[in-house]
Amino acid sequence: MVLLIEKLAKHCFFKLENRHHSITYPHQEELPSSSSFLAFKFHVSESIDQLALDLKARSETLSLTWFERCLALLPLINKAFAKLVADMDYPMSKWGVGSTEGYLCYTLSLLELFNSISSCISHLGQARISLAHGLTLLENSPSLARKHLKGIQFQPGGFSTNLGKDLEEARVFSDKERIVHEAVKEMRCVGFWVCGVLFSCLYGDGKSYMELRKVAGGFDSSLVATLDFEIGEQFMEKISIFAEIKEVNDAVADLVAADEVRRHYAAKELQTKLQVLEKLSDSISKEVDNLFANVMTQRSKLIDGFRLQQQPQKSSF
């Protein structure tokens, strides 16, 4: 994935003149009033509102099970975006430079975040395998088993804080470009919110979430504003890792402290927790891979169409 992203960044990124200019709209104070754009927002907001209600009813610790539903927002909003451009009769093949560049900037940022997520899930898998190996050693080599029986921890990773900044600098000219631009901004906020939740609940601190919120320009006026309101205070005041990871760590601690009488039961409990974690992490990993492939496909489609637009028309004479 890393090589693919680096290649895209070097080969597929478009440069525009006057990139230092801010966005200019014919009517700066107005938002797009297209019925298609409103339908796009309504379709996505229904799922977001349900997630917010579920979050409100939950305990303080967020779960990977709940996060799976958050991740499902990404293919949902992608489908809604595809319907939006179809309803406007503005397929990618008709996009101007502004829409093209804005979408490429957003999707490149998303690919980088997906790559970081894949690294986190890989680390989670390695930690889980180490714990499972420790369980196999427990009966015959308790002292050796203890070297593997350690709680799952993540070292905060890095992602570029320049994600998506170019999107704000792209110039937009037509009404349809304006609507596409606003829709891409919504997609970026949803994507950054989802990734921010994952990173912060893996690392156990709110820094990643707050950084992505800042890069997105805040979530206050976006579709995820309700979710941000529900989750923001918790992330800033008390960060805890995902419930399933916490349960594994608690089970590890219980096993290490268990006497011979309780050791068998504690080992079985840890094994059960690891199986639950394995199923969830594998499911999330597959979904991220699918999302990555889908974004790559859409980028390739857009780039190919843009190249065709730039080719000189052949004379009929």
PDB file of C-alpha atoms in Angstrom:
ATOM      1  CA  MET A   1       0.000   0.000   0.000  1.00  0.00           C
ATOM      2  CA  VAL A   2       2.803   2.411   0.875  1.00  0.00           C
ATOM      3  CA  LEU A   3       4.381   2.062  -2.556  1.00  0.00           C
ATOM      4  CA  LEU A   4       1.021   2.575  -4.238  1.00  0.00           C
ATOM      5  CA  ILE A   5       0.397   5.765  -2.286  1.00  0.00           C
ATOM      6  CA  GLU A   6       3.868   7.137  -2.976  1.00  0.00           C
ATOM      7  CA  LYS A   7       3.447   6.396  -6.675  1.00  0.00           C
ATOM      8  CA  LEU A   8       0.057   8.110  -6.730  1.00  0.00           C
ATOM      9  CA  ALA A   9       1.412  11.125  -4.908  1.00  0.00           C
ATOM     10  CA  LYS A  10       4.228  11.563  -7.435  1.00  0.00           C
ATOM     11  CA  HIS A  11       2.486  10.549 -10.636  1.00  0.00           C
ATOM     12  CA  CYS A  12      -1.220  11.269 -10.313  1.00  0.00           C
ATOM     13  CA  PHE A  13      -1.392  14.557  -8.455  1.00  0.00           C
ATOM     14  CA  PHE A  14      -2.463  17.523 -10.553  1.00  0.00           C
ATOM     15  CA  LYS A  15      -0.928  20.963 -10.263  1.00  0.00           C
ATOM     16  CA  LEU A  16      -3.044  24.029 -10.853  1.00  0.00           C
ATOM     17  CA  GLU A  17      -2.152  27.611 -11.457  1.00  0.00           C
ATOM     18  CA  ASN A  18      -3.052  30.125  -8.748  1.00  0.00           C
ATOM     19  CA  ARG A  19      -3.152  27.523  -5.965  1.00  0.00           C
ATOM     20  CA  HIS A  20      -2.552  30.300  -3.471  1.00  0.00           C
ATOM     21  CA  HIS A  21      -6.040  31.653  -4.109  1.00  0.00           C
ATOM     22  CA  SER A  22      -8.880  30.714  -1.821  1.00  0.00           C
ATOM     23  CA  ILE A  23     -12.117  29.185  -3.070  1.00  0.00           C
ATOM     24  CA  THR A  24     -14.240  31.643  -5.000  1.00  0.00           C
ATOM     25  CA  TYR A  25     -17.957  31.132  -5.368  1.00  0.00           C
ATOM     26  CA  PRO A  26     -20.383  33.315  -7.320  1.00  0.00           C
ATOM     27  CA  HIS A  27     -22.416  33.670  -4.099  1.00  0.00           C
ATOM     28  CA  GLN A  28     -20.010  32.978  -1.249  1.00  0.00           C
ATOM     29  CA  GLU A  29     -22.598  33.239   1.498  1.00  0.00           C
ATOM     30  CA  GLU A  30     -24.940  30.617   0.067  1.00  0.00           C
ATOM     31  CA  LEU A  31     -24.663  26.867   0.350  1.00  0.00           C
ATOM     32  CA  PRO A  32     -25.681  24.593  -2.521  1.00  0.00           C
ATOM     33  CA  SER A  33     -29.461  24.285  -2.601  1.00  0.00           C
ATOM     34  CA  SER A  34     -29.623  21.451  -5.086  1.00  0.00           C
ATOM     35  CA  SER A  35     -32.293  18.904  -4.172  1.00  0.00           C
ATOM     36  CA  SER A  36     -29.783  16.202  -5.093  1.00  0.00           C
ATOM     37  CA  PHE A  37     -27.273  17.592  -2.608  1.00  0.00           C
ATOM     38  CA  LEU A  38     -29.911  17.744   0.121  1.00  0.00           C
ATOM     39  CA  ALA A  39     -30.883  14.143  -0.651  1.00  0.00           C
ATOM     40  CA  PHE A  40     -27.218  13.163  -0.422  1.00  0.00           C
ATOM     41  CA  LYS A  41     -26.934  14.678   3.057  1.00  0.00           C
ATOM     42  CA  PHE A  42     -30.244  13.233   4.246  1.00  0.00           C
ATOM     43  CA  HIS A  43     -29.355   9.708   3.116  1.00  0.00           C
ATOM     44  CA  VAL A  44     -26.088   9.716   5.070  1.00  0.00           C
ATOM     45  CA  SER A  45     -27.433  11.568   8.116  1.00  0.00           C
ATOM     46  CA  GLU A  46     -29.988   8.839   8.849  1.00  0.00           C
ATOM     47  CA  SER A  47     -27.226   6.328   9.631  1.00  0.00           C
ATOM     48  CA  ILE A  48     -25.176   8.912  11.509  1.00  0.00           C
ATOM     49  CA  ASP A  49     -28.129   9.867  13.711  1.00  0.00           C
ATOM     50  CA  GLN A  50     -28.672   6.212  14.638  1.00  0.00           C
ATOM     51  CA  LEU A  51     -24.996   5.828  15.557  1.00  0.00           C
ATOM     52  CA  ALA A  52     -25.253   8.927  17.743  1.00  0.00           C
ATOM     53  CA  LEU A  53     -28.312   7.530  19.544  1.00  0.00           C
ATOM     54  CA  ASP A  54     -26.550   4.222  20.141  1.00  0.00           C
ATOM     55  CA  LEU A  55     -23.466   6.036  21.408  1.00  0.00           C
ATOM     56  CA  LYS A  56     -25.572   8.008  23.855  1.00  0.00           C
ATOM     57  CA  ALA A  57     -26.987   4.812  25.314  1.00  0.00           C
ATOM     58  CA  ARG A  58     -23.620   3.079  25.651  1.00  0.00           C
ATOM     59  CA  SER A  59     -21.127   3.035  28.495  1.00  0.00           C
ATOM     60  CA  GLU A  60     -18.005   5.196  28.406  1.00  0.00           C
ATOM     61  CA  THR A  61     -15.898   2.557  26.636  1.00  0.00           C
ATOM     62  CA  LEU A  62     -16.358   2.407  22.879  1.00  0.00           C
ATOM     63  CA  SER A  63     -16.300  -0.988  21.185  1.00  0.00           C
ATOM     64  CA  LEU A  64     -14.918  -2.405  17.953  1.00  0.00           C
ATOM     65  CA  THR A  65     -18.414  -3.765  17.305  1.00  0.00           C
ATOM     66  CA  TRP A  66     -19.766  -0.219  17.328  1.00  0.00           C
ATOM     67  CA  PHE A  67     -16.809   0.998  15.289  1.00  0.00           C
ATOM     68  CA  GLU A  68     -17.605  -1.515  12.548  1.00  0.00           C
ATOM     69  CA  ARG A  69     -20.854   0.367  12.020  1.00  0.00           C
ATOM     70  CA  CYS A  70     -18.926   3.645  11.917  1.00  0.00           C
ATOM     71  CA  LEU A  71     -16.669   2.212   9.228  1.00  0.00           C
ATOM     72  CA  ALA A  72     -19.772   1.292   7.227  1.00  0.00           C
ATOM     73  CA  LEU A  73     -20.427   5.025   6.833  1.00  0.00           C
ATOM     74  CA  LEU A  74     -17.618   5.224   4.262  1.00  0.00           C
ATOM     75  CA  PRO A  75     -19.091   2.917   1.590  1.00  0.00           C
ATOM     76  CA  LEU A  76     -22.487   4.428   2.374  1.00  0.00           C
ATOM     77  CA  ILE A  77     -21.358   7.980   1.672  1.00  0.00           C
ATOM     78  CA  ASN A  78     -19.443   6.845  -1.409  1.00  0.00           C
ATOM     79  CA  LYS A  79     -22.630   5.358  -2.860  1.00  0.00           C
ATOM     80  CA  ALA A  80     -24.567   8.499  -1.951  1.00  0.00           C
ATOM     81  CA  PHE A  81     -21.921  10.608  -3.702  1.00  0.00           C
ATOM     82  CA  ALA A  82     -22.125   8.441  -6.834  1.00  0.00           C
ATOM     83  CA  LYS A  83     -25.900   8.942  -6.863  1.00  0.00           C
ATOM     84  CA  LEU A  84     -25.451  12.684  -6.365  1.00  0.00           C
ATOM     85  CA  VAL A  85     -23.238  13.177  -9.422  1.00  0.00           C
ATOM     86  CA  ALA A  86     -25.509  10.884 -11.463  1.00  0.00           C
ATOM     87  CA  ASP A  87     -28.613  12.858 -10.468  1.00  0.00           C
ATOM     88  CA  MET A  88     -26.869  16.105 -11.444  1.00  0.00           C
ATOM     89  CA  ASP A  89     -25.804  14.580 -14.780  1.00  0.00           C
ATOM     90  CA  TYR A  90     -22.235  15.401 -13.800  1.00  0.00           C
ATOM     91  CA  PRO A  91     -20.255  12.159 -14.150  1.00  0.00           C
ATOM     92  CA  MET A  92     -16.500  12.151 -13.596  1.00  0.00           C
ATOM     93  CA  SER A  93     -15.944  12.293 -17.348  1.00  0.00           C
ATOM     94  CA  LYS A  94     -17.461  15.802 -17.337  1.00  0.00           C
ATOM     95  CA  TRP A  95     -15.627  17.145 -14.293  1.00  0.00           C
ATOM     96  CA  GLY A  96     -13.547  20.275 -14.570  1.00  0.00           C
ATOM     97  CA  VAL A  97     -10.163  20.846 -13.005  1.00  0.00           C
ATOM     98  CA  GLY A  98     -11.617  22.072  -9.694  1.00  0.00           C
ATOM     99  CA  SER A  99     -13.752  18.976  -9.062  1.00  0.00           C
ATOM    100  CA  THR A 100     -10.993  16.677 -10.282  1.00  0.00           C
ATOM    101  CA  GLU A 101      -8.317  18.114  -8.055  1.00  0.00           C
ATOM    102  CA  GLY A 102     -10.577  18.331  -5.014  1.00  0.00           C
ATOM    103  CA  TYR A 103     -11.549  14.675  -5.256  1.00  0.00           C
ATOM    104  CA  LEU A 104      -7.968  13.537  -5.846  1.00  0.00           C
ATOM    105  CA  CYS A 105      -6.715  15.490  -2.816  1.00  0.00           C
ATOM    106  CA  TYR A 106      -9.414  14.000  -0.593  1.00  0.00           C
ATOM    107  CA  THR A 107      -8.946  10.420  -1.771  1.00  0.00           C
ATOM    108  CA  LEU A 108      -5.160  10.584  -1.499  1.00  0.00           C
ATOM    109  CA  SER A 109      -5.575  11.617   2.141  1.00  0.00           C
ATOM    110  CA  LEU A 110      -7.984   8.740   2.669  1.00  0.00           C
ATOM    111  CA  LEU A 111      -5.550   6.239   1.166  1.00  0.00           C
ATOM    112  CA  GLU A 112      -2.844   7.416   3.544  1.00  0.00           C
ATOM    113  CA  LEU A 113      -5.181   6.977   6.508  1.00  0.00           C
ATOM    114  CA  PHE A 114      -6.245   3.513   5.315  1.00  0.00           C
ATOM    115  CA  ASN A 115      -2.584   2.578   5.106  1.00  0.00           C
ATOM    116  CA  SER A 116      -2.074   3.683   8.724  1.00  0.00           C
ATOM    117  CA  ILE A 117      -5.146   1.712   9.799  1.00  0.00           C
ATOM    118  CA  SER A 118      -3.802  -1.417   8.097  1.00  0.00           C
ATOM    119  CA  SER A 119      -0.547  -1.043  10.027  1.00  0.00           C
ATOM    120  CA  CYS A 120      -2.497  -0.767  13.300  1.00  0.00           C
ATOM    121  CA  ILE A 121      -4.598  -3.833  12.524  1.00  0.00           C
ATOM    122  CA  SER A 122      -1.429  -5.745  11.612  1.00  0.00           C
ATOM    123  CA  HIS A 123       0.110  -4.800  14.971  1.00  0.00           C
ATOM    124  CA  LEU A 124      -3.078  -5.906  16.709  1.00  0.00           C
ATOM    125  CA  GLY A 125      -2.880  -9.269  14.933  1.00  0.00           C
ATOM    126  CA  GLN A 126       0.737  -9.787  15.952  1.00  0.00           C
ATOM    127  CA  ALA A 127      -0.071  -9.006  19.583  1.00  0.00           C
ATOM    128  CA  ARG A 128      -3.003 -11.401  19.515  1.00  0.00           C
ATOM    129  CA  ILE A 129      -0.857 -14.205  18.029  1.00  0.00           C
ATOM    130  CA  SER A 130       1.790 -13.656  20.703  1.00  0.00           C
ATOM    131  CA  LEU A 131      -0.845 -14.000  23.429  1.00  0.00           C
ATOM    132  CA  ALA A 132      -2.283 -17.119  21.832  1.00  0.00           C
ATOM    133  CA  HIS A 133       1.217 -18.604  21.708  1.00  0.00           C
ATOM    134  CA  GLY A 134       1.650 -17.788  25.394  1.00  0.00           C
ATOM    135  CA  LEU A 135      -1.479 -19.795  26.162  1.00  0.00           C
ATOM    136  CA  THR A 136      -0.043 -22.864  24.425  1.00  0.00           C
ATOM    137  CA  LEU A 137       3.082 -22.624  26.619  1.00  0.00           C
ATOM    138  CA  LEU A 138       1.209 -22.095  29.856  1.00  0.00           C
ATOM    139  CA  GLU A 139       0.847 -25.727  30.934  1.00  0.00           C
ATOM    140  CA  ASN A 140       4.403 -26.953  30.269  1.00  0.00           C
ATOM    141  CA  SER A 141       6.443 -23.737  30.458  1.00  0.00           C
ATOM    142  CA  PRO A 142       4.723 -21.198  32.733  1.00  0.00           C
ATOM    143  CA  SER A 143       7.802 -18.964  33.014  1.00  0.00           C
ATOM    144  CA  LEU A 144       8.215 -18.829  29.218  1.00  0.00           C
ATOM    145  CA  ALA A 145       4.501 -18.240  28.779  1.00  0.00           C
ATOM    146  CA  ARG A 146       4.668 -15.138  30.959  1.00  0.00           C
ATOM    147  CA  LYS A 147       6.997 -13.481  28.432  1.00  0.00           C
ATOM    148  CA  HIS A 148       4.129 -13.585  25.928  1.00  0.00           C
ATOM    149  CA  LEU A 149       1.300 -12.841  28.320  1.00  0.00           C
ATOM    150  CA  LYS A 150       1.393  -9.065  28.146  1.00  0.00           C
ATOM    151  CA  GLY A 151      -1.403  -6.604  27.515  1.00  0.00           C
ATOM    152  CA  ILE A 152      -1.926  -5.180  24.034  1.00  0.00           C
ATOM    153  CA  GLN A 153      -0.438  -1.727  23.671  1.00  0.00           C
ATOM    154  CA  PHE A 154      -0.002   0.656  20.759  1.00  0.00           C
ATOM    155  CA  GLN A 155       2.662   3.248  20.290  1.00  0.00           C
ATOM    156  CA  PRO A 156       0.997   6.347  18.792  1.00  0.00           C
ATOM    157  CA  GLY A 157       1.780   6.279  15.094  1.00  0.00           C
ATOM    158  CA  GLY A 158       2.102   9.093  12.661  1.00  0.00           C
ATOM    159  CA  PHE A 159       0.087  10.417   9.773  1.00  0.00           C
ATOM    160  CA  SER A 160       0.589  13.630   7.893  1.00  0.00           C
ATOM    161  CA  THR A 161      -1.098  16.674   9.403  1.00  0.00           C
ATOM    162  CA  ASN A 162      -1.199  18.161   5.893  1.00  0.00           C
ATOM    163  CA  LEU A 163      -3.996  15.777   4.953  1.00  0.00           C
ATOM    164  CA  GLY A 164      -6.589  17.448   2.780  1.00  0.00           C
ATOM    165  CA  LYS A 165      -5.225  20.990   2.997  1.00  0.00           C
ATOM    166  CA  ASP A 166      -4.959  21.253  -0.770  1.00  0.00           C
ATOM    167  CA  LEU A 167      -8.703  20.683  -1.010  1.00  0.00           C
ATOM    168  CA  GLU A 168      -9.331  24.060   0.603  1.00  0.00           C
ATOM    169  CA  GLU A 169      -7.052  25.786  -1.897  1.00  0.00           C
ATOM    170  CA  ALA A 170      -8.637  24.385  -5.025  1.00  0.00           C
ATOM    171  CA  ARG A 171     -10.630  26.866  -7.109  1.00  0.00           C
ATOM    172  CA  VAL A 172     -14.228  26.107  -7.986  1.00  0.00           C
ATOM    173  CA  PHE A 173     -16.044  27.767 -10.853  1.00  0.00           C
ATOM    174  CA  SER A 174     -19.352  26.205 -11.911  1.00  0.00           C
ATOM    175  CA  ASP A 175     -22.441  25.515  -9.797  1.00  0.00           C
ATOM    176  CA  LYS A 176     -21.997  21.778 -10.248  1.00  0.00           C
ATOM    177  CA  GLU A 177     -18.370  21.998  -9.205  1.00  0.00           C
ATOM    178  CA  ARG A 178     -19.484  23.909  -6.158  1.00  0.00           C
ATOM    179  CA  ILE A 179     -21.885  21.140  -5.159  1.00  0.00           C
ATOM    180  CA  VAL A 180     -19.255  18.464  -5.747  1.00  0.00           C
ATOM    181  CA  HIS A 181     -16.826  20.462  -3.635  1.00  0.00           C
ATOM    182  CA  GLU A 182     -19.299  20.680  -0.739  1.00  0.00           C
ATOM    183  CA  ALA A 183     -20.062  16.958  -1.015  1.00  0.00           C
ATOM    184  CA  VAL A 184     -16.354  16.082  -0.981  1.00  0.00           C
ATOM    185  CA  LYS A 185     -15.932  18.223   2.148  1.00  0.00           C
ATOM    186  CA  GLU A 186     -18.663  16.191   3.824  1.00  0.00           C
ATOM    187  CA  MET A 187     -17.025  12.942   2.721  1.00  0.00           C
ATOM    188  CA  ARG A 188     -13.702  14.116   4.099  1.00  0.00           C
ATOM    189  CA  CYS A 189     -15.225  15.021   7.478  1.00  0.00           C
ATOM    190  CA  VAL A 190     -16.900  11.624   7.756  1.00  0.00           C
ATOM    191  CA  GLY A 191     -13.703   9.820   6.732  1.00  0.00           C
ATOM    192  CA  PHE A 192     -11.496  11.803   9.102  1.00  0.00           C
ATOM    193  CA  TRP A 193     -13.961  11.370  11.964  1.00  0.00           C
ATOM    194  CA  VAL A 194     -14.061   7.584  11.491  1.00  0.00           C
ATOM    195  CA  CYS A 195     -10.269   7.309  11.308  1.00  0.00           C
ATOM    196  CA  GLY A 196      -9.829   9.638  14.283  1.00  0.00           C
ATOM    197  CA  VAL A 197     -12.050   7.455  16.453  1.00  0.00           C
ATOM    198  CA  LEU A 198     -10.114   4.328  15.500  1.00  0.00           C
ATOM    199  CA  PHE A 199      -6.660   5.776  16.124  1.00  0.00           C
ATOM    200  CA  SER A 200      -7.584   7.354  19.445  1.00  0.00           C
ATOM    201  CA  CYS A 201      -9.257   4.184  20.759  1.00  0.00           C
ATOM    202  CA  LEU A 202      -6.219   2.121  19.778  1.00  0.00           C
ATOM    203  CA  TYR A 203      -3.586   4.503  21.112  1.00  0.00           C
ATOM    204  CA  GLY A 204      -5.585   5.395  24.204  1.00  0.00           C
ATOM    205  CA  ASP A 205      -5.371   9.155  23.786  1.00  0.00           C
ATOM    206  CA  GLY A 206      -7.385  11.799  21.993  1.00  0.00           C
ATOM    207  CA  LYS A 207      -4.501  13.396  20.115  1.00  0.00           C
ATOM    208  CA  SER A 208      -5.177  11.640  16.803  1.00  0.00           C
ATOM    209  CA  TYR A 209      -8.859  12.501  16.928  1.00  0.00           C
ATOM    210  CA  MET A 210      -8.173  16.149  17.706  1.00  0.00           C
ATOM    211  CA  GLU A 211      -5.523  16.395  14.975  1.00  0.00           C
ATOM    212  CA  LEU A 212      -7.846  14.996  12.323  1.00  0.00           C
ATOM    213  CA  ARG A 213     -10.657  17.231  13.541  1.00  0.00           C
ATOM    214  CA  LYS A 214      -8.335  20.224  13.133  1.00  0.00           C
ATOM    215  CA  VAL A 215      -7.179  19.165   9.656  1.00  0.00           C
ATOM    216  CA  ALA A 216     -10.813  18.786   8.588  1.00  0.00           C
ATOM    217  CA  GLY A 217     -11.489  22.357   9.708  1.00  0.00           C
ATOM    218  CA  GLY A 218     -13.675  21.138  12.558  1.00  0.00           C
ATOM    219  CA  PHE A 219     -16.787  18.970  12.490  1.00  0.00           C
ATOM    220  CA  ASP A 220     -19.226  21.579  13.819  1.00  0.00           C
ATOM    221  CA  SER A 221     -21.066  22.203  10.541  1.00  0.00           C
ATOM    222  CA  SER A 222     -20.605  18.725   9.067  1.00  0.00           C
ATOM    223  CA  LEU A 223     -22.781  15.628   8.967  1.00  0.00           C
ATOM    224  CA  VAL A 224     -20.810  14.139  11.884  1.00  0.00           C
ATOM    225  CA  ALA A 225     -21.382  17.154  14.156  1.00  0.00           C
ATOM    226  CA  THR A 226     -23.757  15.162  16.400  1.00  0.00           C
ATOM    227  CA  LEU A 227     -21.284  12.309  16.768  1.00  0.00           C
ATOM    228  CA  ASP A 228     -18.484  14.749  17.451  1.00  0.00           C
ATOM    229  CA  PHE A 229     -20.578  16.375  20.174  1.00  0.00           C
ATOM    230  CA  GLU A 230     -21.310  13.010  21.808  1.00  0.00           C
ATOM    231  CA  ILE A 231     -17.762  11.735  21.602  1.00  0.00           C
ATOM    232  CA  GLY A 232     -15.688  14.890  21.908  1.00  0.00           C
ATOM    233  CA  GLU A 233     -15.905  15.423  25.653  1.00  0.00           C
ATOM    234  CA  GLN A 234     -15.110  11.794  26.367  1.00  0.00           C
ATOM    235  CA  PHE A 235     -12.053  11.888  24.123  1.00  0.00           C
ATOM    236  CA  MET A 236     -10.734  15.079  25.655  1.00  0.00           C
ATOM    237  CA  GLU A 237     -11.332  14.099  29.275  1.00  0.00           C
ATOM    238  CA  LYS A 238     -10.878  10.345  29.534  1.00  0.00           C
ATOM    239  CA  ILE A 239      -9.568   8.147  26.742  1.00  0.00           C
ATOM    240  CA  SER A 240      -9.857   4.389  26.940  1.00  0.00           C
ATOM    241  CA  ILE A 241      -9.045   1.710  24.405  1.00  0.00           C
ATOM    242  CA  PHE A 242     -11.746  -0.269  22.614  1.00  0.00           C
ATOM    243  CA  ALA A 243     -13.781  -2.470  24.942  1.00  0.00           C
ATOM    244  CA  GLU A 244     -12.709  -5.749  23.314  1.00  0.00           C
ATOM    245  CA  ILE A 245      -9.010  -4.876  23.660  1.00  0.00           C
ATOM    246  CA  LYS A 246      -9.547  -3.789  27.260  1.00  0.00           C
ATOM    247  CA  GLU A 247     -11.275  -7.086  27.992  1.00  0.00           C
ATOM    248  CA  VAL A 248      -8.301  -8.995  26.567  1.00  0.00           C
ATOM    249  CA  ASN A 249      -5.878  -6.952  28.667  1.00  0.00           C
ATOM    250  CA  ASP A 250      -7.985  -7.486  31.787  1.00  0.00           C
ATOM    251  CA  ALA A 251      -8.057 -11.215  31.072  1.00  0.00           C
ATOM    252  CA  VAL A 252      -4.266 -11.245  30.652  1.00  0.00           C
ATOM    253  CA  ALA A 253      -3.805  -9.511  34.001  1.00  0.00           C
ATOM    254  CA  ASP A 254      -6.228 -11.926  35.647  1.00  0.00           C
ATOM    255  CA  LEU A 255      -4.374 -14.928  34.213  1.00  0.00           C
ATOM    256  CA  VAL A 256      -0.948 -13.698  35.281  1.00  0.00           C
ATOM    257  CA  ALA A 257      -2.225 -13.138  38.821  1.00  0.00           C
ATOM    258  CA  ALA A 258      -4.187 -16.413  39.001  1.00  0.00           C
ATOM    259  CA  ASP A 259      -3.154 -19.257  41.284  1.00  0.00           C
ATOM    260  CA  GLU A 260      -3.075 -22.870  40.098  1.00  0.00           C
ATOM    261  CA  VAL A 261      -6.732 -23.391  40.984  1.00  0.00           C
ATOM    262  CA  ARG A 262      -7.975 -20.468  38.857  1.00  0.00           C
ATOM    263  CA  ARG A 263      -5.360 -20.645  36.085  1.00  0.00           C
ATOM    264  CA  HIS A 264      -7.301 -23.026  33.835  1.00  0.00           C
ATOM    265  CA  TYR A 265     -10.474 -20.935  33.998  1.00  0.00           C
ATOM    266  CA  ALA A 266      -8.539 -17.703  33.434  1.00  0.00           C
ATOM    267  CA  ALA A 267      -6.772 -19.198  30.405  1.00  0.00           C
ATOM    268  CA  LYS A 268     -10.096 -20.258  28.886  1.00  0.00           C
ATOM    269  CA  GLU A 269     -11.486 -16.764  29.449  1.00  0.00           C
ATOM    270  CA  LEU A 270      -8.514 -15.171  27.694  1.00  0.00           C
ATOM    271  CA  GLN A 271      -8.831 -17.600  24.798  1.00  0.00           C
ATOM    272  CA  THR A 272     -12.482 -16.653  24.343  1.00  0.00           C
ATOM    273  CA  LYS A 273     -11.675 -12.921  24.405  1.00  0.00           C
ATOM    274  CA  LEU A 274      -8.911 -13.429  21.829  1.00  0.00           C
ATOM    275  CA  GLN A 275     -11.299 -15.248  19.498  1.00  0.00           C
ATOM    276  CA  VAL A 276     -13.776 -12.365  19.671  1.00  0.00           C
ATOM    277  CA  LEU A 277     -10.994  -9.866  18.985  1.00  0.00           C
ATOM    278  CA  GLU A 278      -9.683 -11.932  16.076  1.00  0.00           C
ATOM    279  CA  LYS A 279     -13.082 -12.055  14.395  1.00  0.00           C
ATOM    280  CA  LEU A 280     -13.650  -8.319  14.726  1.00  0.00           C
ATOM    281  CA  SER A 281     -10.156  -7.246  13.679  1.00  0.00           C
ATOM    282  CA  ASP A 282     -10.240  -9.554  10.633  1.00  0.00           C
ATOM    283  CA  SER A 283     -13.603  -8.121   9.613  1.00  0.00           C
ATOM    284  CA  ILE A 284     -12.354  -4.541   9.944  1.00  0.00           C
ATOM    285  CA  SER A 285      -9.159  -5.373   8.055  1.00  0.00           C
ATOM    286  CA  LYS A 286     -11.135  -6.827   5.122  1.00  0.00           C
ATOM    287  CA  GLU A 287     -13.429  -3.816   5.029  1.00  0.00           C
ATOM    288  CA  VAL A 288     -10.479  -1.391   4.983  1.00  0.00           C
ATOM    289  CA  ASP A 289      -8.895  -3.383   2.146  1.00  0.00           C
ATOM    290  CA  ASN A 290     -12.162  -3.200   0.203  1.00  0.00           C
ATOM    291  CA  LEU A 291     -12.423   0.537   0.804  1.00  0.00           C
ATOM    292  CA  PHE A 292      -8.831   1.031  -0.315  1.00  0.00           C
ATOM    293  CA  ALA A 293      -9.463  -0.921  -3.534  1.00  0.00           C
ATOM    294  CA  ASN A 294     -12.664   1.024  -4.223  1.00  0.00           C
ATOM    295  CA  VAL A 295     -10.947   4.387  -3.777  1.00  0.00           C
ATOM    296  CA  MET A 296      -8.123   3.276  -6.075  1.00  0.00           C
ATOM    297  CA  THR A 297     -10.660   2.273  -8.722  1.00  0.00           C
ATOM    298  CA  GLN A 298     -12.463   5.622  -8.543  1.00  0.00           C
ATOM    299  CA  ARG A 299      -9.185   7.535  -8.715  1.00  0.00           C
ATOM    300  CA  SER A 300      -8.067   5.581 -11.765  1.00  0.00           C
ATOM    301  CA  LYS A 301     -11.407   6.198 -13.444  1.00  0.00           C
ATOM    302  CA  LEU A 302     -11.199   9.921 -12.773  1.00  0.00           C
ATOM    303  CA  ILE A 303      -7.567  10.221 -13.862  1.00  0.00           C
ATOM    304  CA  ASP A 304      -8.208   8.314 -17.103  1.00  0.00           C
ATOM    305  CA  GLY A 305     -11.182  10.538 -17.893  1.00  0.00           C
ATOM    306  CA  PHE A 306      -9.212  13.698 -17.156  1.00  0.00           C
ATOM    307  CA  ARG A 307      -6.391  12.589 -19.435  1.00  0.00           C
ATOM    308  CA  LEU A 308      -8.855  11.986 -22.246  1.00  0.00           C
ATOM    309  CA  GLN A 309     -10.223  15.506 -21.781  1.00  0.00           C
ATOM    310  CA  GLN A 310      -6.718  16.938 -22.118  1.00  0.00           C
ATOM    311  CA  GLN A 311      -5.940  15.124 -25.355  1.00  0.00           C
ATOM    312  CA  PRO A 312      -6.146  17.345 -28.469  1.00  0.00           C
ATOM    313  CA  GLN A 313      -9.173  16.691 -30.609  1.00  0.00           C
ATOM    314  CA  LYS A 314      -8.389  15.054 -33.954  1.00  0.00           C
ATOM    315  CA  SER A 315      -9.338  17.064 -36.997  1.00  0.00           C
ATOM    316  CA  SER A 316     -12.005  15.581 -39.244  1.00  0.00           C
ATOM    317  CA  PHE A 317     -10.252  16.944 -42.321  1.00  0.00           C
TER     318      PHE A 317
END
